[in-house]
Amino acid sequence: MNSVVLALIGVAMMITGYALYSKFLARRVYRLKPAFATPAHEHRDGVDFVPTNKYVLWGHHFTSVAGAAPIVGPAVAVIWGWLPAFLWVTIGTVFFAGMHDLGALWASVRNKGRSMGSLSGNYIGPRGRNLFLVVIFLLLLMVNAAFAVVISNLLVSTPTAVIPTWGAILVALAVGQAMYRFRVSLPVVSVLGVVALYALILVGDRVPVVLPETILGLSDNSFWILVLFVYAGIASVLPVWLLLQPRDYINGLQLFIGLGILYGAVLVSAPTVVAPALNTNLPEGTPNIVPLLFVTIACGAISGFHGMVSSGTSSKQLDKETDARFVGYFGAVGEGLLALGAIIATTAGFRTLADWEAVYSAFNSGGVAAFVTGGGSIINAGLGIPVSLSATILATMAVLFAATTMDTGVRLQRFVVQEAAELAGIRIGKGVSTVVVLVVALGLAFGAGADGSGGMVIWPLFGTTNQLLAGLTLSIVAVMLLRKGRPVLPVLVPLVFVLSMSVFALVVQIGTFYAAGNWLLLGMDLVILVAALWVIVEAGLAMAAARRAPAEEAVAESARH
């Protein structure tokens, strides 16, 4: 199979999905209205609620949801062959992820910018809300703790990415000041920001930063993890316009340029996909493709974390409700393109099948490293960019997206802590709640791993919990649509499929964790499974009640007459 064919088919499917299916969803299902007063205007505070240009907000939303997961998931899942991963990413992006992200954004905007955890109390019930918050907290804990490990590993293994990684913060601060304080036009800011970022990549490639093996009694990995959490904590309490928005926007442009370089190299060199379409020579210990494929590739097909971003930060910055189609659905398309690029890089970036099998010698043996290696090889062959610089570009891209996800993840987890405290009758500020988040995450990172790698301990549950949360988010959207008498089938089909695969995966993992004697993961799996089943029952009852009740819009129409 020629990789150009995969690239053209995949890109065509996603662009067609945005051009046609997202328009159907916006007009017939969610019925977006340009005159609707969004929370960004209604509750404008200059910190979290800030009306934002849709292109800037798309950059924030896209880079916050992207992270390392749409690289890691597909780069692991191709062990079953490129065809299942390709089908799940392309079909999932068009009919699952775009609809989910747009729906979560719409649901939050229609409810004063409230998060999915808060909305679950209104649409599923108090018991469902409490259990929903437990699942959300655990998912965000996994994201923050594990992504810190992913970033630190890349900074150690690819020291040429250190300068562009931290220099990007200064670029983002300058971009934020230019846009909001000095009112410099967006095209000018965009060009200058991207040029500065790529100049840092060139400098980083020439000046790698290698830390000593021990710093203040910490290993180099542990030191980076500590610094990352301190940074994320500070970033999470700053006004979104100061760092979060401009950082994500510039990173979004950088990613599309990086993807353009990767896809351009594919078109020029047309490498052959050496991996099999369906791998029948699986390494020992590889789990069954069903249901594990559908939770291994979460981001890039459908992801519950996207619902947290849509309802946690993006909904508070949406200028017009109609912008939700571009921000939400096209944000999912951007992530789908990244996941497709990861599939191509990890299946066509090796010279022979034997080389590929040497990397994929065990389940979870792929990942970011395989993406950087394979993608760097394709870029070098297609565009003549040196292998070292190619690897620096891709590693920086992966680090920056994982870091922006951490920024948003810590801010979202702070919101969850504040919501949980309010339910208990306690009001705490953003400073205290941020400290709570950092203490819990660092406690996991260093308590379950002396080198700070403890965040990876609970990673095996990330994909399952993430997909479960996507299904639960869709249940809230479904209840809203049923109450309004809107078409609900586009939501129900993905909802049933994702929940079925997630619960199936949780049950399978119980056996795996028990056989391995991993009691921590076994206990967490059981807690998540019980909470999930309970919320599913509550959601089913809420949907049944909504179906029986008169449609809100029909009642409002009759009242007007």
Coordinates of C-alpha atoms in Angstrom, one line a residue:
M1 CA 0.0 0.0 0.0
N2 CA 1.3 3.4 -1.0
S3 CA 1.1 5.9 1.9
V4 CA -0.1 8.7 -0.5
V5 CA -3.3 6.8 -1.0
L6 CA -3.9 6.6 2.7
A7 CA -3.2 10.2 3.1
L8 CA -5.5 11.4 0.3
I9 CA -8.4 9.2 1.3
G10 CA -8.1 10.1 5.0
V11 CA -7.8 13.8 4.4
A12 CA -10.7 13.8 1.9
M13 CA -13.0 12.0 4.3
M14 CA -12.3 14.5 7.1
I15 CA -12.6 17.6 5.0
T16 CA -15.9 16.3 3.5
G17 CA -17.1 15.6 7.0
Y18 CA -16.5 19.2 8.0
A19 CA -18.0 20.6 4.8
L20 CA -21.2 18.5 4.9
Y21 CA -21.8 16.6 8.1
S22 CA -20.9 19.4 10.5
K23 CA -23.2 21.8 8.6
F24 CA -26.0 19.3 9.0
L25 CA -25.3 19.1 12.8
A26 CA -25.1 22.9 13.1
R27 CA -28.3 23.6 11.3
R28 CA -30.6 20.6 12.0
V29 CA -29.4 19.1 15.3
Y30 CA -27.8 21.9 17.4
R31 CA -29.4 24.8 15.5
L32 CA -26.7 27.3 16.3
K33 CA -27.8 30.9 16.3
P34 CA -25.5 33.9 15.6
A35 CA -27.6 36.2 17.8
F36 CA -27.4 34.0 21.0
A37 CA -25.6 35.8 23.8
T38 CA -22.7 33.5 24.7
P39 CA -21.3 33.2 28.2
A40 CA -18.1 35.0 27.1
H41 CA -20.2 38.1 26.7
E42 CA -22.8 37.5 29.5
H43 CA -20.2 36.7 32.2
R44 CA -17.2 38.5 30.8
D45 CA -14.5 38.8 33.5
G46 CA -11.2 39.1 31.6
V47 CA -9.8 36.0 33.2
D48 CA -11.9 32.9 32.2
F49 CA -14.8 34.5 30.3
V50 CA -13.2 36.3 27.3
P51 CA -14.9 36.8 23.9
T52 CA -12.3 35.5 21.4
N53 CA -11.6 35.5 17.7
K54 CA -12.7 32.1 16.4
Y55 CA -9.3 31.4 14.8
V56 CA -7.5 32.1 18.0
L57 CA -10.0 30.1 20.0
W58 CA -9.7 27.2 17.5
G59 CA -6.0 27.2 18.2
H60 CA -6.6 27.0 21.9
H61 CA -9.2 24.3 21.6
F62 CA -7.3 22.2 19.1
T63 CA -4.0 22.2 20.9
S64 CA -5.6 21.7 24.3
V65 CA -7.4 18.5 23.1
A66 CA -4.5 17.3 20.9
G67 CA -1.6 16.7 23.3
A68 CA 0.4 13.5 22.9
A69 CA -2.6 11.2 22.9
P70 CA -3.5 11.3 19.2
I71 CA 0.2 10.4 18.5
V72 CA 0.6 7.8 21.3
G73 CA -2.7 5.9 20.7
P74 CA -2.4 5.4 16.9
A75 CA 1.3 4.7 17.2
V76 CA 0.5 1.9 19.6
A77 CA -2.6 0.6 17.9
V78 CA -1.0 0.0 14.5
I79 CA 0.4 -3.2 16.1
W80 CA -2.9 -4.8 15.0
G81 CA -2.3 -3.5 11.4
W82 CA -2.7 -0.2 9.7
L83 CA -6.3 -0.8 8.4
P84 CA -8.2 -1.0 11.7
A85 CA -6.4 2.1 13.0
F86 CA -7.1 4.0 9.8
L87 CA -10.8 3.1 9.7
W88 CA -11.4 4.0 13.4
V89 CA -9.5 7.4 13.1
T90 CA -11.3 8.5 9.8
I91 CA -14.8 7.3 10.6
G92 CA -14.4 8.2 14.2
T93 CA -13.3 11.8 13.4
V94 CA -16.2 12.4 11.0
F95 CA -19.2 10.8 12.8
F96 CA -18.0 10.6 16.5
A97 CA -15.4 13.1 17.5
G98 CA -16.7 16.2 15.6
M99 CA -20.2 15.6 16.7
H100 CA -19.1 15.0 20.3
D101 CA -16.9 18.1 20.5
L102 CA -19.4 20.4 18.8
G103 CA -22.2 19.0 21.0
A104 CA -20.3 19.4 24.3
L105 CA -19.5 23.0 23.3
W106 CA -23.1 23.8 22.4
A107 CA -24.4 22.2 25.6
S108 CA -22.1 24.3 27.8
V109 CA -22.7 27.5 25.9
R110 CA -26.5 27.0 26.3
N111 CA -25.9 26.6 30.1
K112 CA -23.8 29.6 31.0
G113 CA -20.5 28.0 30.3
R114 CA -20.9 25.3 32.9
S115 CA -18.8 22.1 32.8
M116 CA -20.0 18.6 31.9
G117 CA -19.7 17.6 35.6
S118 CA -22.0 20.5 36.6
L119 CA -24.5 19.9 33.8
S120 CA -24.8 16.2 34.7
G121 CA -26.6 17.3 37.9
N122 CA -29.2 19.1 35.8
Y123 CA -29.7 16.5 33.1
I124 CA -28.9 13.2 34.8
G125 CA -29.5 13.9 38.5
P126 CA -27.6 14.5 41.7
R127 CA -26.3 10.9 42.1
G128 CA -25.2 10.9 38.5
R129 CA -23.4 14.2 39.0
N130 CA -21.4 13.0 42.0
L131 CA -20.3 9.9 40.2
F132 CA -19.6 11.9 37.0
L133 CA -17.3 14.2 39.0
V134 CA -15.4 11.1 40.3
V135 CA -14.7 9.9 36.7
I136 CA -13.7 13.4 35.5
F137 CA -11.3 13.9 38.4
L138 CA -9.6 10.5 37.8
L139 CA -9.3 11.2 34.1
L140 CA -7.8 14.6 34.6
L141 CA -5.4 13.1 37.2
M142 CA -4.3 10.5 34.6
V143 CA -3.8 13.2 31.9
N144 CA -1.8 15.6 34.0
A145 CA 0.4 13.0 35.7
A146 CA 1.1 10.9 32.7
F147 CA 1.7 13.7 30.2
A148 CA 4.3 15.2 32.6
V149 CA 6.1 11.9 32.2
V150 CA 5.8 11.8 28.4
I151 CA 7.2 15.4 28.2
S152 CA 10.1 14.8 30.6
N153 CA 11.1 11.6 28.7
L154 CA 11.1 13.5 25.4
L155 CA 13.1 16.4 26.9
V156 CA 15.7 13.9 28.1
S157 CA 15.8 11.7 25.0
T158 CA 15.7 14.7 22.6
P159 CA 17.6 17.5 24.3
T160 CA 17.4 19.6 21.1
A161 CA 13.7 20.1 21.9
V162 CA 14.5 21.8 25.3
I163 CA 15.1 25.4 24.0
P164 CA 12.1 25.6 21.7
T165 CA 9.9 24.0 24.4
W166 CA 10.6 26.7 27.0
G167 CA 11.2 29.5 24.6
A168 CA 7.7 29.0 23.2
I169 CA 6.4 30.4 26.6
L170 CA 8.1 33.7 25.9
V171 CA 6.8 33.7 22.4
A172 CA 3.3 33.1 23.7
L173 CA 3.5 35.9 26.2
A174 CA 4.7 38.3 23.5
V175 CA 1.9 37.2 21.2
G176 CA -0.7 37.7 23.9
Q177 CA 0.5 41.3 24.6
A178 CA 0.6 42.1 20.9
M179 CA -2.9 40.9 20.3
Y180 CA -4.7 42.2 23.4
R181 CA -2.7 45.2 24.6
F182 CA -1.2 46.6 21.5
R183 CA -3.9 45.5 19.1
V184 CA -1.5 44.2 16.4
S185 CA -3.4 42.5 13.6
L186 CA -3.8 38.8 13.8
P187 CA -2.0 38.0 10.5
V188 CA 1.1 40.0 11.5
V189 CA 1.1 38.4 15.0
S190 CA 0.7 34.9 13.4
V191 CA 3.6 35.3 11.0
L192 CA 6.0 36.8 13.6
G193 CA 5.0 34.2 16.3
V194 CA 5.6 31.2 13.9
V195 CA 8.9 32.6 12.6
A196 CA 10.1 33.1 16.2
L197 CA 9.0 29.5 17.2
Y198 CA 10.8 27.9 14.2
A199 CA 13.9 30.1 14.9
L200 CA 13.9 28.5 18.4
I201 CA 13.7 25.1 16.8
L202 CA 16.7 25.8 14.6
V203 CA 18.6 27.1 17.7
G204 CA 17.6 24.1 19.7
D205 CA 18.8 21.7 17.0
R206 CA 22.2 23.4 17.2
V207 CA 22.3 23.8 21.0
P208 CA 20.9 20.7 22.8
V209 CA 20.4 21.1 26.5
V210 CA 21.5 18.0 28.5
L211 CA 20.8 18.1 32.2
P212 CA 23.1 16.4 34.8
E213 CA 22.0 13.0 35.8
T214 CA 21.2 14.4 39.3
I215 CA 19.9 17.8 40.2
L216 CA 19.2 18.7 43.8
G217 CA 18.9 15.0 44.6
L218 CA 16.5 14.4 41.7
S219 CA 17.0 12.6 38.5
D220 CA 16.8 14.6 35.2
N221 CA 13.4 13.1 34.5
S222 CA 12.2 13.9 38.0
F223 CA 13.5 17.5 37.8
W224 CA 11.6 18.1 34.6
I225 CA 8.4 16.7 36.0
L226 CA 8.6 19.0 39.0
V227 CA 9.3 22.0 36.9
L228 CA 6.4 21.1 34.5
F229 CA 3.9 21.0 37.4
V230 CA 5.1 24.3 38.9
Y231 CA 4.8 25.9 35.4
A232 CA 1.3 24.3 34.8
G233 CA 0.1 25.5 38.2
I234 CA 1.1 29.1 37.5
A235 CA -0.3 29.0 34.0
S236 CA -3.6 27.7 35.2
V237 CA -4.4 30.8 37.3
L238 CA -3.3 33.4 34.8
P239 CA -5.9 35.1 32.6
V240 CA -6.5 33.0 29.5
W241 CA -5.6 35.9 27.1
L242 CA -2.1 36.3 28.7
L243 CA -0.6 32.8 28.1
L244 CA -3.1 30.0 27.4
Q245 CA -4.8 31.4 24.3
P246 CA -1.7 32.8 22.5
R247 CA 0.4 29.7 23.4
D248 CA -2.3 27.4 22.1
Y249 CA -2.9 29.5 19.0
I250 CA 0.8 29.6 18.0
N251 CA 1.2 26.0 18.7
G252 CA -1.9 25.3 16.5
L253 CA -0.2 27.1 13.6
Q254 CA 3.0 25.3 14.3
L255 CA 1.3 21.9 14.3
F256 CA -0.4 22.6 11.0
I257 CA 3.0 23.6 9.5
G258 CA 4.5 20.5 11.0
L259 CA 1.7 18.4 9.6
G260 CA 2.2 20.1 6.2
I261 CA 5.8 19.2 6.3
L262 CA 5.0 15.6 7.1
Y263 CA 2.2 15.2 4.6
G264 CA 4.3 17.1 2.0
A265 CA 7.2 14.7 2.5
V266 CA 4.7 11.8 2.1
L267 CA 3.5 13.2 -1.3
V268 CA 7.1 13.7 -2.5
S269 CA 8.7 10.5 -1.4
A270 CA 5.5 8.3 -1.5
P271 CA 6.9 5.7 1.0
T272 CA 5.4 2.3 1.0
V273 CA 3.5 1.2 4.1
V274 CA 5.6 -1.8 5.3
A275 CA 3.3 -2.7 8.1
P276 CA 0.6 -5.3 7.3
A277 CA -3.1 -4.2 6.8
L278 CA -4.1 -6.8 9.4
N279 CA -1.3 -8.1 11.5
T280 CA -1.5 -11.9 12.0
N281 CA 1.9 -12.2 13.6
L282 CA 1.1 -10.4 16.9
P283 CA 3.7 -10.5 19.7
E284 CA 2.9 -12.6 22.7
G285 CA 0.7 -10.8 25.2
T286 CA -1.0 -8.5 22.7
P287 CA -4.7 -8.1 23.8
N288 CA -7.6 -8.7 21.5
I289 CA -8.3 -6.0 19.0
V290 CA -12.0 -5.8 20.2
P291 CA -12.5 -3.8 22.4
L292 CA -8.9 -2.6 23.0
L293 CA -8.6 -0.8 19.6
F294 CA -11.4 1.5 20.5
V295 CA -9.9 2.6 23.8
T296 CA -6.2 2.5 22.7
I297 CA -7.1 5.1 20.0
A298 CA -9.2 7.6 22.0
C299 CA -8.0 11.1 21.0
G300 CA -8.0 11.1 17.2
A301 CA -11.3 9.2 17.0
I302 CA -13.4 10.4 20.0
S303 CA -12.3 11.5 23.4
G304 CA -14.0 12.4 26.6
F305 CA -11.3 14.9 27.5
H306 CA -12.4 17.0 24.6
G307 CA -15.8 17.4 26.3
M308 CA -14.0 18.7 29.4
V309 CA -12.1 21.3 27.3
S310 CA -15.2 22.2 25.3
S311 CA -17.2 22.9 28.4
G312 CA -14.3 23.9 30.7
T313 CA -12.5 26.6 28.8
S314 CA -13.6 26.9 25.1
S315 CA -17.3 27.6 25.9
K316 CA -16.2 30.5 28.1
Q317 CA -14.4 32.1 25.2
L318 CA -16.8 31.6 22.3
D319 CA -17.7 34.9 20.7
K320 CA -20.7 33.7 18.6
E321 CA -22.6 30.4 19.0
T322 CA -22.1 29.8 15.3
D323 CA -18.3 29.8 15.8
A324 CA -18.8 26.4 17.6
R325 CA -18.9 24.6 14.3
F326 CA -15.4 25.8 13.4
V327 CA -13.9 25.5 16.9
G328 CA -15.5 22.2 17.9
Y329 CA -15.9 20.1 14.8
F330 CA -12.9 21.4 12.9
G331 CA -10.8 21.1 16.1
A332 CA -11.6 17.4 16.0
V333 CA -10.7 17.3 12.3
G334 CA -7.3 18.8 13.2
E335 CA -6.7 16.1 15.7
G336 CA -7.8 13.4 13.3
L337 CA -5.2 14.7 10.8
L338 CA -2.6 14.4 13.5
A339 CA -3.7 10.8 14.3
L340 CA -3.6 10.0 10.6
G341 CA -0.1 11.4 10.3
A342 CA 0.9 9.3 13.3
I343 CA -0.4 6.1 11.5
I344 CA 1.5 6.9 8.3
A345 CA 4.7 7.8 10.2
T346 CA 4.7 4.6 12.2
T347 CA 3.8 2.3 9.3
A348 CA 5.6 3.8 6.3
G349 CA 8.6 5.4 8.1
F350 CA 10.6 2.1 8.2
R351 CA 12.5 0.6 5.4
T352 CA 11.3 -3.0 5.7
L353 CA 8.7 -5.1 7.5
A354 CA 11.5 -6.6 9.6
D355 CA 12.5 -3.1 10.8
W356 CA 8.9 -2.4 11.7
E357 CA 8.5 -5.7 13.6
A358 CA 11.8 -5.0 15.5
V359 CA 10.2 -1.8 16.9
Y360 CA 6.7 -3.4 17.4
S361 CA 8.1 -6.4 19.3
A362 CA 5.6 -6.1 22.1
F363 CA 2.3 -4.3 22.8
N364 CA 2.9 -0.7 23.9
S365 CA 6.4 -0.8 22.3
G366 CA 5.4 1.8 19.7
G367 CA 4.4 5.3 20.8
V368 CA 6.0 8.8 20.5
A369 CA 9.4 7.4 19.8
A370 CA 8.2 5.4 16.8
F371 CA 6.4 8.5 15.5
V372 CA 9.5 10.7 15.8
T373 CA 11.7 8.0 14.3
G374 CA 9.4 7.1 11.4
G375 CA 8.2 10.6 10.7
G376 CA 11.8 12.0 10.8
S377 CA 12.8 9.3 8.2
I378 CA 9.9 10.3 5.9
I379 CA 10.7 14.0 6.1
N380 CA 14.4 13.4 5.5
A381 CA 13.6 11.2 2.4
G382 CA 10.9 13.5 1.0
L383 CA 12.3 17.0 1.7
G384 CA 15.9 16.5 2.4
I385 CA 15.7 18.0 5.9
P386 CA 18.5 16.5 8.1
V387 CA 17.3 13.6 10.3
S388 CA 18.4 15.4 13.5
L389 CA 16.4 18.5 12.6
S390 CA 13.4 16.4 11.4
A391 CA 13.4 14.6 14.7
T392 CA 13.6 18.0 16.6
I393 CA 10.6 19.4 14.7
L394 CA 8.5 16.3 15.5
A395 CA 9.7 16.0 19.1
T396 CA 9.0 19.7 19.7
M397 CA 5.6 19.4 18.2
A398 CA 4.8 16.5 20.5
V399 CA 6.2 18.2 23.6
L400 CA 4.4 21.5 23.0
F401 CA 1.0 19.8 22.5
A402 CA 1.4 17.6 25.6
A403 CA 2.4 20.8 27.5
T404 CA -0.6 22.8 26.3
T405 CA -2.8 19.9 27.4
M406 CA -1.2 19.9 30.8
D407 CA -1.9 23.7 31.0
T408 CA -5.6 23.2 30.3
G409 CA -5.8 20.0 32.3
V410 CA -4.6 21.6 35.5
R411 CA -7.0 24.5 35.0
L412 CA -9.9 22.1 34.3
Q413 CA -9.1 20.0 37.4
R414 CA -9.0 23.1 39.4
F415 CA -12.6 23.8 38.2
V416 CA -13.6 20.3 39.3
V417 CA -12.1 20.7 42.8
Q418 CA -14.0 24.0 43.2
E419 CA -17.3 22.4 42.0
A420 CA -16.9 19.5 44.3
A421 CA -16.1 21.8 47.2
E422 CA -19.3 23.9 46.5
L423 CA -21.3 20.7 46.6
A424 CA -19.9 20.1 50.0
G425 CA -20.9 23.6 51.1
I426 CA -17.3 24.9 50.9
R427 CA -16.1 27.8 48.8
I428 CA -12.4 27.8 47.9
G429 CA -10.4 30.1 45.6
K430 CA -8.5 29.2 42.5
G431 CA -5.2 29.4 44.4
V432 CA -6.1 26.8 47.0
S433 CA -7.8 24.6 44.5
T434 CA -4.7 24.7 42.3
V435 CA -2.5 23.7 45.2
V436 CA -4.8 20.7 45.9
V437 CA -4.5 19.6 42.2
L438 CA -0.7 19.9 42.2
V439 CA -0.3 18.1 45.6
V440 CA -2.5 15.2 44.4
A441 CA -0.8 14.9 41.0
L442 CA 2.7 15.2 42.4
G443 CA 1.8 12.7 45.2
L444 CA 0.8 10.2 42.5
A445 CA 3.9 11.0 40.3
F446 CA 6.4 10.6 43.1
G447 CA 4.5 8.4 45.6
A448 CA 3.9 5.6 43.0
G449 CA 7.4 6.1 41.4
A450 CA 10.5 7.4 43.1
D451 CA 11.7 8.9 39.8
G452 CA 8.4 10.8 39.3
S453 CA 7.1 8.3 36.8
G454 CA 4.2 7.2 39.0
G455 CA 1.8 9.0 36.6
M456 CA 2.3 6.1 34.2
V457 CA 1.1 3.6 36.8
I458 CA -2.6 4.4 36.1
W459 CA -2.1 5.1 32.4
P460 CA -3.5 1.6 31.3
L461 CA -6.9 2.9 32.5
F462 CA -6.6 6.2 30.6
G463 CA -8.1 5.2 27.3
T464 CA -11.0 3.3 28.9
T465 CA -11.9 6.1 31.3
N466 CA -11.5 8.7 28.5
Q467 CA -13.9 6.8 26.2
L468 CA -16.3 6.2 29.0
L469 CA -16.4 9.9 29.7
A470 CA -17.1 10.6 26.0
G471 CA -20.2 8.3 26.2
L472 CA -21.4 10.0 29.4
T473 CA -21.0 13.4 27.8
L474 CA -23.0 12.3 24.9
S475 CA -25.7 11.1 27.3
I476 CA -26.1 14.7 28.6
V477 CA -26.2 16.0 25.0
A478 CA -28.8 13.4 24.1
V479 CA -31.1 14.4 27.1
M480 CA -30.9 18.0 26.0
L481 CA -31.8 17.2 22.5
L482 CA -34.7 15.0 23.6
R483 CA -36.1 17.7 25.8
K484 CA -36.0 20.1 22.9
G485 CA -37.5 17.6 20.5
R486 CA -34.5 17.6 18.2
P487 CA -33.1 14.8 16.1
V488 CA -31.1 12.6 18.5
L489 CA -30.0 9.6 16.3
P490 CA -26.6 11.2 15.3
V491 CA -25.8 11.2 19.1
L492 CA -27.4 8.0 20.2
V493 CA -25.5 5.7 17.8
P494 CA -22.0 6.8 18.9
L495 CA -23.2 6.9 22.5
V496 CA -24.3 3.3 22.5
F497 CA -21.1 2.1 20.7
V498 CA -18.6 4.0 22.8
L499 CA -20.3 3.1 26.1
S500 CA -20.4 -0.6 25.0
M501 CA -16.8 -0.7 24.1
S502 CA -15.7 1.2 27.2
V503 CA -17.6 -1.1 29.6
F504 CA -16.4 -4.2 27.7
A505 CA -12.8 -2.9 28.0
L506 CA -13.2 -2.3 31.8
V507 CA -14.4 -5.9 32.3
V508 CA -11.5 -7.3 30.2
Q509 CA -9.0 -5.2 32.1
I510 CA -10.3 -6.5 35.5
G511 CA -9.1 -9.9 34.4
T512 CA -5.8 -8.6 33.2
F513 CA -5.1 -6.6 36.4
Y514 CA -6.1 -9.5 38.6
A515 CA -3.9 -12.0 36.8
A516 CA -0.9 -9.5 37.1
G517 CA -1.7 -8.9 40.8
N518 CA -2.0 -5.2 40.2
W519 CA -4.3 -4.4 43.0
L520 CA -4.2 -0.6 42.6
L521 CA -5.4 -0.7 39.0
L522 CA -7.9 -3.5 39.8
G523 CA -9.4 -1.4 42.6
M524 CA -9.6 1.7 40.4
D525 CA -11.1 -0.3 37.6
L526 CA -13.8 -1.6 39.8
V527 CA -14.6 1.9 41.2
I528 CA -14.8 3.3 37.6
L529 CA -16.9 0.4 36.4
V530 CA -19.4 0.7 39.3
A531 CA -19.6 4.5 38.8
A532 CA -20.0 4.1 35.0
L533 CA -22.8 1.5 35.3
W534 CA -24.6 3.7 37.8
V535 CA -24.4 6.8 35.7
I536 CA -25.5 4.8 32.6
V537 CA -28.6 3.7 34.4
E538 CA -29.3 7.3 35.6
A539 CA -28.7 8.6 32.1
G540 CA -31.1 6.0 30.6
L541 CA -33.8 7.0 33.0
A542 CA -33.2 10.7 32.2
M543 CA -33.5 10.0 28.5
A544 CA -36.6 8.0 28.9
A545 CA -38.2 10.8 31.0
A546 CA -37.1 13.4 28.4
R547 CA -38.6 11.4 25.6
R548 CA -42.0 11.1 27.4
A549 CA -42.2 14.8 28.3
P550 CA -43.5 17.5 25.9
A551 CA -40.7 19.1 23.9
E552 CA -39.5 22.4 25.4
E553 CA -39.5 24.2 22.0
A554 CA -43.0 22.9 21.2
V555 CA -44.2 24.1 24.7
A556 CA -42.6 27.5 24.1
E557 CA -44.2 27.8 20.7
S558 CA -47.6 27.0 22.0
A559 CA -47.2 29.6 24.8
R560 CA -46.4 32.3 22.2
H561 CA -49.8 31.6 20.5

